[in-house]
XYZ file of C-alpha atoms in Angstrom:
571
model
C -41.939 38.891 50.027
C -42.081 41.247 47.098
C -44.595 40.724 44.327
C -41.785 39.998 41.891
C -40.073 37.245 43.884
C -40.861 33.695 42.717
C -43.034 31.772 45.145
C -41.820 28.477 46.566
C -44.299 26.493 44.498
C -43.139 28.272 41.322
C -39.523 27.408 42.086
C -40.474 23.804 42.821
C -42.266 23.596 39.466
C -39.252 25.145 37.699
C -37.045 22.537 39.367
C -39.230 19.690 38.133
C -39.080 21.006 34.566
C -35.287 21.101 34.775
C -35.134 17.592 36.224
C -37.326 16.387 33.377
C -35.047 17.865 30.704
C -33.191 14.938 29.057
C -29.756 16.570 29.316
C -30.069 16.732 33.112
C -32.252 13.647 33.557
C -29.630 11.406 31.963
C -27.103 12.430 34.625
C -28.384 11.146 37.936
C -25.608 12.863 39.882
C -26.271 16.304 38.410
C -30.023 15.900 38.880
C -29.467 14.982 42.526
C -27.044 17.902 42.925
C -29.574 20.381 41.521
C -32.461 19.042 43.599
C -30.318 19.068 46.747
C -29.264 22.713 46.590
C -32.679 24.002 45.473
C -34.632 22.090 48.106
C -32.247 23.135 50.871
C -32.589 26.785 49.968
C -36.379 26.471 49.819
C -36.263 25.083 53.365
C -34.272 28.119 54.503
C -31.041 26.139 54.879
C -28.884 28.108 52.438
C -26.097 28.464 55.003
C -25.648 24.694 55.079
C -24.993 24.410 51.330
C -21.234 23.878 51.318
C -18.810 21.889 49.197
C -18.369 19.402 52.037
C -22.079 18.727 52.548
C -22.647 18.376 48.798
C -19.741 15.953 48.462
C -20.956 13.762 51.324
C -24.730 13.955 50.785
C -24.849 14.003 46.972
C -21.690 12.352 45.712
C -21.244 9.786 48.479
C -17.847 10.995 49.627
C -16.657 9.793 53.080
C -16.737 11.957 56.189
C -13.031 12.782 55.814
C -13.616 14.372 52.398
C -11.161 17.181 51.649
C -12.384 19.659 48.985
C -8.801 20.860 48.491
C -7.651 17.491 47.138
C -10.870 16.219 45.543
C -12.391 18.743 43.095
C -15.557 16.747 42.340
C -17.968 19.399 43.658
C -16.279 22.226 41.765
C -16.160 20.197 38.568
C -19.784 19.069 38.770
C -20.941 22.589 39.652
C -19.286 23.860 36.472
C -21.096 21.176 34.462
C -24.401 22.071 36.112
C -23.955 25.776 35.359
C -23.313 24.934 31.732
C -26.461 22.807 31.509
C -28.588 25.484 33.180
C -27.330 28.021 30.652
C -28.116 25.662 27.775
C -31.608 24.898 29.079
C -32.597 28.559 29.311
C -31.109 29.266 25.886
C -32.860 26.311 24.248
C -35.820 24.316 25.612
C -36.385 26.654 28.554
C -36.102 29.941 26.674
C -39.690 30.805 27.602
C -39.356 30.004 31.316
C -40.609 32.831 33.531
C -39.049 31.484 36.742
C -35.430 30.443 36.499
C -32.850 28.785 38.712
C -29.287 30.100 38.485
C -26.037 28.923 40.071
C -23.610 31.863 40.385
C -19.973 31.205 39.558
C -17.935 30.369 42.633
C -20.983 29.585 44.766
C -23.187 26.582 45.449
C -26.258 28.439 46.732
C -28.759 28.817 43.870
C -30.628 31.991 42.991
C -34.309 32.053 42.001
C -35.189 34.772 39.510
C -38.256 35.916 37.642
C -37.428 36.407 33.966
C -39.199 39.292 32.256
C -39.574 39.178 28.469
C -37.373 41.769 26.785
C -35.167 42.131 29.851
C -32.161 40.856 27.863
C -32.181 43.856 25.584
C -32.667 46.297 28.429
C -29.613 44.965 30.235
C -27.420 44.338 27.232
C -26.370 41.101 25.629
C -24.683 38.637 27.934
C -25.642 40.326 31.217
C -26.733 37.992 33.981
C -30.405 37.825 35.028
C -31.283 40.118 37.910
C -32.856 38.383 40.927
C -36.437 39.543 41.345
C -36.254 39.744 45.094
C -34.100 39.458 48.223
C -32.959 36.252 49.888
C -35.721 34.362 51.654
C -34.481 35.364 55.075
C -35.181 39.014 54.411
C -33.211 41.923 53.015
C -33.613 44.972 50.873
C -36.654 45.470 48.631
C -36.655 43.801 45.245
C -36.622 47.147 43.452
C -33.293 47.991 45.079
C -31.762 44.814 43.670
C -33.189 45.527 40.222
C -31.749 49.050 40.204
C -28.428 47.794 41.520
C -28.440 45.105 38.871
C -28.985 47.647 36.101
C -26.208 49.816 37.498
C -23.826 46.877 37.763
C -24.654 45.670 34.256
C -24.059 49.174 32.927
C -20.725 49.370 34.690
C -19.682 46.003 33.301
C -20.664 47.005 29.778
C -18.868 50.331 30.101
C -15.729 48.602 31.342
C -15.897 46.024 28.568
C -16.274 48.774 25.973
C -13.389 50.835 27.333
C -11.091 47.820 27.433
C -12.096 46.758 23.911
C -11.657 50.296 22.586
C -8.215 50.495 24.123
C -7.187 47.306 22.309
C -8.801 48.116 18.948
C -8.723 51.875 18.564
C -10.702 54.764 19.950
C -13.912 53.915 18.127
C -13.954 50.370 19.534
C -14.533 48.795 16.125
C -13.387 45.174 16.005
C -11.237 45.468 12.902
C -8.064 43.701 11.882
C -6.588 40.393 12.994
C -6.965 39.412 16.631
C -3.469 39.497 18.077
C -2.178 37.247 20.827
C -2.156 38.756 24.335
C 1.047 40.415 25.484
C 2.374 40.396 29.034
C 5.278 42.070 30.785
C 6.791 39.994 33.591
C 8.436 42.009 36.352
C 10.729 40.779 39.092
C 9.008 39.429 42.193
C 9.672 41.554 45.272
C 11.077 39.908 48.401
C 9.291 41.092 51.554
C 10.965 38.667 53.947
C 13.320 41.294 55.357
C 16.206 38.846 55.136
C 18.921 39.471 52.570
C 19.598 35.731 52.482
C 16.156 35.247 50.914
C 16.856 37.427 47.881
C 17.792 34.364 45.873
C 14.309 32.995 46.481
C 12.898 35.705 44.183
C 15.728 36.912 41.951
C 15.531 35.306 38.546
C 11.931 34.084 38.819
C 10.798 36.630 36.217
C 13.342 35.288 33.718
C 12.164 31.730 34.400
C 8.578 32.809 33.731
C 9.457 34.632 30.519
C 11.277 31.547 29.248
C 8.492 29.138 30.223
C 5.608 31.241 28.903
C 7.315 31.748 25.540
C 7.065 27.987 24.982
C 3.308 28.307 24.559
C 3.652 30.444 21.390
C 0.225 32.016 22.011
C 1.539 34.760 24.303
C 3.890 37.655 23.565
C 6.103 37.785 26.663
C 8.530 40.530 27.661
C 10.846 40.964 30.616
C 10.093 44.107 32.600
C 12.859 44.142 35.200
C 11.863 45.890 38.412
C 8.264 47.029 38.874
C 9.239 50.670 38.483
C 10.560 49.991 35.000
C 7.049 49.538 33.664
C 5.319 52.368 35.507
C 3.447 54.585 33.057
C 5.203 53.260 29.977
C 4.078 49.658 29.530
C 2.246 48.979 26.269
C 1.558 45.285 26.840
C -1.950 44.059 27.640
C -0.993 42.697 31.051
C 1.664 42.963 33.736
C 2.612 39.943 35.840
C 4.153 40.873 39.167
C 4.450 39.266 42.567
C 5.864 39.150 46.057
C 7.627 36.599 48.229
C 7.123 36.588 51.996
C 7.721 34.375 54.990
C 4.708 32.571 56.414
C 4.454 29.870 59.096
C 8.089 28.904 58.761
C 7.930 28.659 54.995
C 7.684 30.888 51.955
C 4.621 32.106 50.101
C 4.856 33.248 46.488
C 1.964 35.473 45.405
C 1.565 36.223 41.693
C -0.686 39.021 40.429
C -1.848 39.594 36.841
C -2.989 43.166 36.164
C -4.744 44.374 33.022
C -2.922 47.453 31.792
C -5.935 49.235 30.283
C -8.054 49.150 33.436
C -5.343 48.684 36.080
C -7.540 45.918 37.495
C -6.202 42.678 38.950
C -7.698 39.924 36.779
C -5.994 36.914 38.364
C -3.836 35.965 41.324
C -2.370 32.813 42.780
C -0.514 32.008 45.995
C 1.907 29.091 46.319
C 3.071 28.088 49.806
C 6.270 26.081 50.255
C 8.035 24.659 53.282
C 10.307 21.815 54.350
C 12.062 19.943 51.575
C 10.584 22.165 48.863
C 12.615 25.129 50.111
C 15.840 23.165 49.752
C 15.235 22.173 46.149
C 17.938 23.305 43.759
C 15.251 23.926 41.131
C 12.953 25.926 43.426
C 12.418 28.823 41.011
C 11.840 26.423 38.135
C 9.184 24.636 40.198
C 7.385 27.903 40.984
C 7.570 29.021 37.359
C 6.190 25.673 36.149
C 3.187 25.912 38.476
C 2.384 29.481 37.472
C 2.926 28.781 33.775
C 0.605 25.787 33.991
C -2.241 28.260 34.602
C -1.090 31.348 32.704
C -0.178 29.476 29.534
C -3.224 27.252 29.661
C -5.728 27.706 26.801
C -8.396 28.238 29.465
C -6.229 30.549 31.552
C -6.755 34.247 32.318
C -4.689 35.552 29.403
C -7.009 33.969 26.831
C -10.439 34.624 28.343
C -11.314 37.568 26.106
C -10.368 35.748 22.899
C -12.196 32.585 23.969
C -15.318 34.595 24.724
C -15.152 36.160 21.269
C -14.563 32.797 19.586
C -17.220 30.925 21.537
C -20.183 33.284 21.238
C -20.857 32.666 17.541
C -19.702 36.125 16.435
C -18.728 36.383 12.769
C -14.936 36.342 12.645
C -14.307 37.369 9.035
C -11.466 39.875 8.904
C -10.264 38.968 12.388
C -8.415 35.800 11.380
C -4.902 35.487 12.768
C -2.668 32.588 13.811
C -3.661 33.328 17.405
C -7.419 33.336 16.778
C -7.096 30.103 14.802
C -5.249 28.502 17.721
C -8.008 29.585 20.100
C -10.603 28.031 17.794
C -8.491 24.886 17.505
C -8.248 24.638 21.303
C -12.036 24.933 21.529
C -12.267 22.064 19.039
C -9.871 20.003 21.155
C -12.107 20.520 24.179
C -15.430 19.673 22.549
C -14.502 17.485 19.591
C -17.571 18.800 17.792
C -17.887 19.019 14.021
C -18.959 22.660 14.231
C -15.881 23.689 16.217
C -13.644 21.742 13.819
C -15.160 23.546 10.836
C -14.698 26.965 12.453
C -11.049 26.228 13.193
C -10.399 24.939 9.676
C -12.137 27.953 8.108
C -9.925 30.256 10.144
C -6.677 28.549 9.137
C -7.682 28.474 5.463
C -8.391 32.232 5.582
C -4.854 33.061 6.741
C -2.318 34.486 4.347
C 0.046 32.122 2.568
C 2.917 32.675 4.989
C 0.871 32.150 8.156
C -1.052 29.229 6.678
C 2.219 27.583 5.683
C 3.796 27.829 9.135
C 4.623 24.679 11.050
C 1.982 25.383 13.687
C -0.805 25.975 11.151
C 0.162 22.874 9.159
C 0.129 20.767 12.335
C -3.326 21.994 13.318
C -4.724 21.457 9.823
C -3.178 17.983 9.725
C -4.930 17.101 12.981
C -8.246 18.323 11.595
C -7.751 16.302 8.407
C -6.848 13.140 10.325
C -9.450 13.397 13.071
C -12.489 14.863 11.340
C -11.924 13.817 7.736
C -12.600 17.064 5.815
C -11.966 16.984 2.098
C -12.037 14.295 -0.527
C -10.472 10.863 -0.507
C -10.642 7.710 1.550
C -9.703 7.522 5.222
C -6.334 6.007 4.292
C -5.638 8.839 1.854
C -6.556 11.474 4.443
C -4.301 9.889 7.056
C -1.448 9.715 4.564
C -1.929 13.386 3.699
C -2.059 14.327 7.388
C 1.147 12.400 8.069
C 2.939 14.244 5.274
C 1.707 17.596 6.587
C 2.962 16.799 10.095
C 6.361 15.722 8.794
C 6.656 19.069 7.016
C 5.442 20.905 10.124
C 8.237 19.366 12.206
C 10.815 20.514 9.645
C 9.400 24.050 9.715
C 9.019 24.287 13.509
C 11.263 21.644 15.107
C 11.142 23.173 18.612
C 7.387 23.819 18.726
C 5.745 21.811 21.507
C 2.387 22.315 19.803
C 3.632 20.710 16.578
C 5.084 17.719 18.406
C 1.871 17.294 20.415
C -0.167 17.062 17.208
C 2.324 14.561 15.792
C 2.035 12.446 18.942
C -1.752 12.455 18.723
C -1.528 11.431 15.059
C 0.759 8.480 15.798
C -1.631 7.444 18.557
C -4.579 7.682 16.165
C -2.952 5.382 13.611
C -1.803 2.875 16.246
C 1.929 3.656 16.141
C 2.212 3.768 19.924
C 6.008 3.745 20.265
C 6.313 6.723 17.920
C 3.471 8.427 19.768
C 5.227 8.056 23.113
C 8.480 9.363 21.648
C 6.658 12.422 20.287
C 4.855 13.005 23.595
C 8.226 12.830 25.359
C 9.616 15.484 23.020
C 6.544 17.635 23.634
C 7.106 17.457 27.386
C 10.786 18.355 27.031
C 9.879 21.419 24.982
C 7.087 22.589 27.297
C 6.636 20.774 30.638
C 3.719 23.074 31.595
C 1.446 22.190 28.659
C -1.440 20.534 30.517
C -3.230 19.422 27.349
C -0.149 17.509 26.218
C 0.324 16.038 29.699
C -3.301 14.885 29.813
C -3.051 13.399 26.312
C 0.142 11.546 27.218
C -1.430 10.242 30.431
C -4.400 8.908 28.483
C -2.036 7.248 26.016
C -0.167 5.604 28.893
C -3.473 4.240 30.186
C -4.457 2.885 26.781
C -1.110 1.062 26.614
C -1.577 -0.501 30.063
C 0.667 1.857 32.040
C -2.057 3.100 34.362
C 0.272 3.793 37.302
C 2.309 6.212 35.194
C -0.888 7.655 33.735
C -2.365 8.326 37.176
C 0.814 10.055 38.360
C 0.725 12.385 35.365
C -3.007 13.087 35.412
C -3.495 13.336 39.171
C -2.615 17.032 39.647
C -4.233 18.226 36.413
C -7.869 18.195 37.543
C -7.130 20.214 40.662
C -4.464 22.559 39.300
C -5.454 23.416 35.721
C -8.212 25.981 35.115
C -11.555 24.541 33.987
C -10.266 21.091 32.995
C -12.150 19.905 29.894
C -14.184 16.713 29.928
C -11.555 14.641 28.114
C -9.134 15.089 31.043
C -11.329 12.707 33.065
C -10.428 9.538 31.142
C -7.510 8.553 33.376
C -9.309 9.444 36.637
C -12.221 7.245 35.507
C -9.921 4.328 34.640
C -8.007 4.711 37.898
C -11.224 4.747 39.929
C -12.331 1.550 38.167
C -9.012 -0.099 38.976
C -9.296 0.873 42.651
C -12.891 -0.320 42.899
C -14.151 3.217 43.579
C -17.179 2.667 41.390
C -19.260 5.632 42.484
C -16.401 7.957 41.663
C -15.834 6.063 38.416
C -19.470 6.692 37.427
C -18.992 10.421 37.996
C -15.736 10.673 36.069
C -16.898 8.416 33.230
C -20.065 10.498 32.898
C -17.961 13.620 32.464
C -15.596 11.897 30.041
C -18.534 10.668 27.958
C -19.216 14.291 27.003
C -15.923 14.331 25.071
C -15.513 10.703 23.984
C -18.714 9.192 22.602
C -17.060 5.800 22.165
C -15.068 5.031 25.285
C -16.866 7.281 27.782
C -20.207 5.414 27.795
C -18.381 2.045 27.885
C -16.487 3.116 31.013
C -19.752 4.318 32.549
C -21.336 0.904 31.897
C -18.332 -0.771 33.538
C -18.645 1.511 36.564
C -22.384 0.905 36.792
C -21.774 -2.848 36.687
C -19.218 -2.573 39.474
C -21.564 -0.454 41.544
C -24.471 -2.796 40.904
C -26.539 0.154 39.699
C -28.874 -0.890 36.892
C -29.972 2.715 36.348
C -26.438 3.727 35.394
C -26.082 0.760 33.049
C -29.457 1.448 31.439
C -28.565 5.109 31.003
C -25.317 4.527 29.104
C -25.775 1.178 27.355
C -28.106 2.603 24.652
C -25.401 5.140 23.783
C -22.958 2.284 23.230
C -25.328 0.296 21.049
C -26.492 3.284 18.992
C -23.042 4.559 18.020
C -22.477 4.276 14.279
C -18.754 3.454 14.533
C -19.510 0.530 16.855
C -22.367 -0.675 14.675
C -20.141 -0.624 11.609
C -17.162 -2.553 12.985
C -18.031 -3.997 16.391
C -17.454 -2.387 19.792
C -14.106 -3.922 20.741
C -12.853 -3.972 17.166
C -13.329 -0.214 17.026
C -11.772 0.395 20.448
C -8.732 -1.752 19.590
C -7.708 0.951 17.132
C -6.940 3.147 20.126
C -6.347 0.750 23.009
C -3.597 -1.865 23.185
C -4.132 -2.673 26.882
C -5.472 -6.239 26.725
C -6.458 -6.217 30.399
C -8.661 -3.180 29.869
C -10.182 -4.685 26.723
C -10.911 -7.908 28.604
C -12.605 -6.001 31.435
C -14.704 -4.137 28.873
C -15.718 -7.424 27.281
C -16.827 -8.911 30.607
C -18.797 -5.802 31.582
C -20.546 -5.470 28.220
C -21.497 -9.142 28.083
C -22.806 -8.947 31.642
C -24.877 -5.929 30.612
C -26.543 -7.991 27.884
C -24.577 -6.986 24.793
C -24.666 -9.835 22.229
C -21.211 -11.458 21.878
C -21.266 -10.967 18.106
C -21.598 -7.190 18.563
C -18.217 -7.010 20.257
C -16.100 -7.989 17.271
C -18.256 -7.428 14.186
C -20.803 -4.991 12.846
C -24.366 -5.269 14.054
C-alpha cells in the first residue's frame, strides 16, 4: 500500500461521518446502500458489487430481480452520487479521506483529498484516487500522473469545443443558442433489398418529431455523404439497421461535429409483431426522440451544465437558455431556480419575451411560485390571462399547452386540464415531462390504471428521470401492497413534492409496519407551513380529487398519531 492510499480505518471513519450526515441519515435505504458497497470493498469483495446483489441485499428485491426492467439500483445510485457531491461541497468540504461513486459503476473509490488540489487540476475535475485498488496494481504516483494528464485532456477538449461554438478566443459572449443537429438517413446493412423500407424515411420522421420540442434546430441531411466536410450544425445523428437473431436492430449514433466524437448512442431491437407494425418507423422515431428531445438528453448537457453551475448568465440570455433554466426549475421546484428562470425571461428582448412560449413559462412561474404583487387569486387570474394569450400566439406549441394543462390542474379545473394534456400529447407524443405530468394527474383523479400505463416506461427509458416522476410509481406500489418499493419511490418523490411525498412515505411505512420510516417522514408532514395553515387533507384536496386516495391518507395519518383536527383545519 502506498503512503497516500487511505487506510481501512480511515475509510471506515469517513463512512461513519457520511452516515451521520442528516441528508443521508434520513434515508435509510441510501445509508444502507452506501454502507453495503463500502464495507464489501473493504473486505476485498469489490467483484461481487453488482446491480443484482445490491437490489436483493439492500433493496429487498426477490431472487428473480431483473435490472433491465426495474431501475431501482440505477436511480438510487444517482441519488447517492448527488448526495456525496453535496456533502463534500458543504459539510464535508474539509474531509481529507473521501468516498466517491463513479458514474456508471457501483464500486466505490476511496481517495485522499489534498488541499489546493482543486486548483491544480482545474475546476470541476474529479478527485484523483490516491492509490491503486486494494488487490494490487500500479503505484499511486502513476495514477496521480495519469489523472493530471486525463484532467488536462478533458479541459483542453472542453476549451476547444467551447471555442469552436463561441469564436476563436473562447469568450462566452452573446446569447446561448439552441443546439443544432443534422439527421442523416439510416443505412441498411441487412443485405436484403426488401429491408430498405425498414430504414428509408426514418430520418424524416426524426426531423419531424424533434422539431416538436422547439429547443433544437433540426435539419435533414440526406445520405451520410451529403454532410461530409460541410456540416455546420453542432451534431450529426446517423445510424444503421441490421439483422440480428431473426429480428432487426436499429443503432443510432450522435456525433459532435467539432470533435468528431460520438457523444451518445442507442440500440433498439425489434422482432415478431413489432416488425409487422404499419407504424414501425414512427415507433422507432418516438423512442429515439424521447431521449434526444428530453431536457436531460445528450443535446442539452452543455447548456444544463452552464445553467446549473451558478455561472453569471448576464449577456447570455436567449429563449433557449431561459427554457433550460425553466426545465431545471421544473425538476427541483426550488425558489432559487424559479428566480433564475424568471430573471432570464425578463431580460429577453420585447419580441422574445412576448412569444407564446415565454408567456407560458412566465405564467407558470407566476401561478406556482407567486412572484410579484397581489393576492393569490389575482396572481392566478393574471397567469390564466397570460396562458390564454400564449395559446393564441403559439397554438401548436406542445410546451404552451403543457403549461396550460398544469395551470388548470393547479386551480382544480381537472376536465380542462385533461383536455389540455391530451392536446399536448397530440402535438408531441415524445415529451416525457408532459406524459409524466398527465400520468400524475390521472392518479390524482382516481385513474391509477391509466396513470401506471403511462408512467411505467418513463423511469426506465427517459434519461435521468427527475424525482417528481416517481409519484405514480409510489402510488401504484401502495395499491399493489409493495410497501418496501413504495417507501423507496415515495422517498424519492418527497425530494420534489414537500406536501404529498412525505404523506405517501408515511402511508408506505404504515403498510410495511416500519416505525422508523413513519418517524422519519411524519415530522416533515407536521412541520409544513401549508398544512399548518389549512389542514393536511384540506390542502391536498386542492390537487387531489380521488376520494379513495384521500381516505387512505386519512387512515394512515390517524394511525400514525396525527390529531384528527389537523387533517381538515389549521393547527
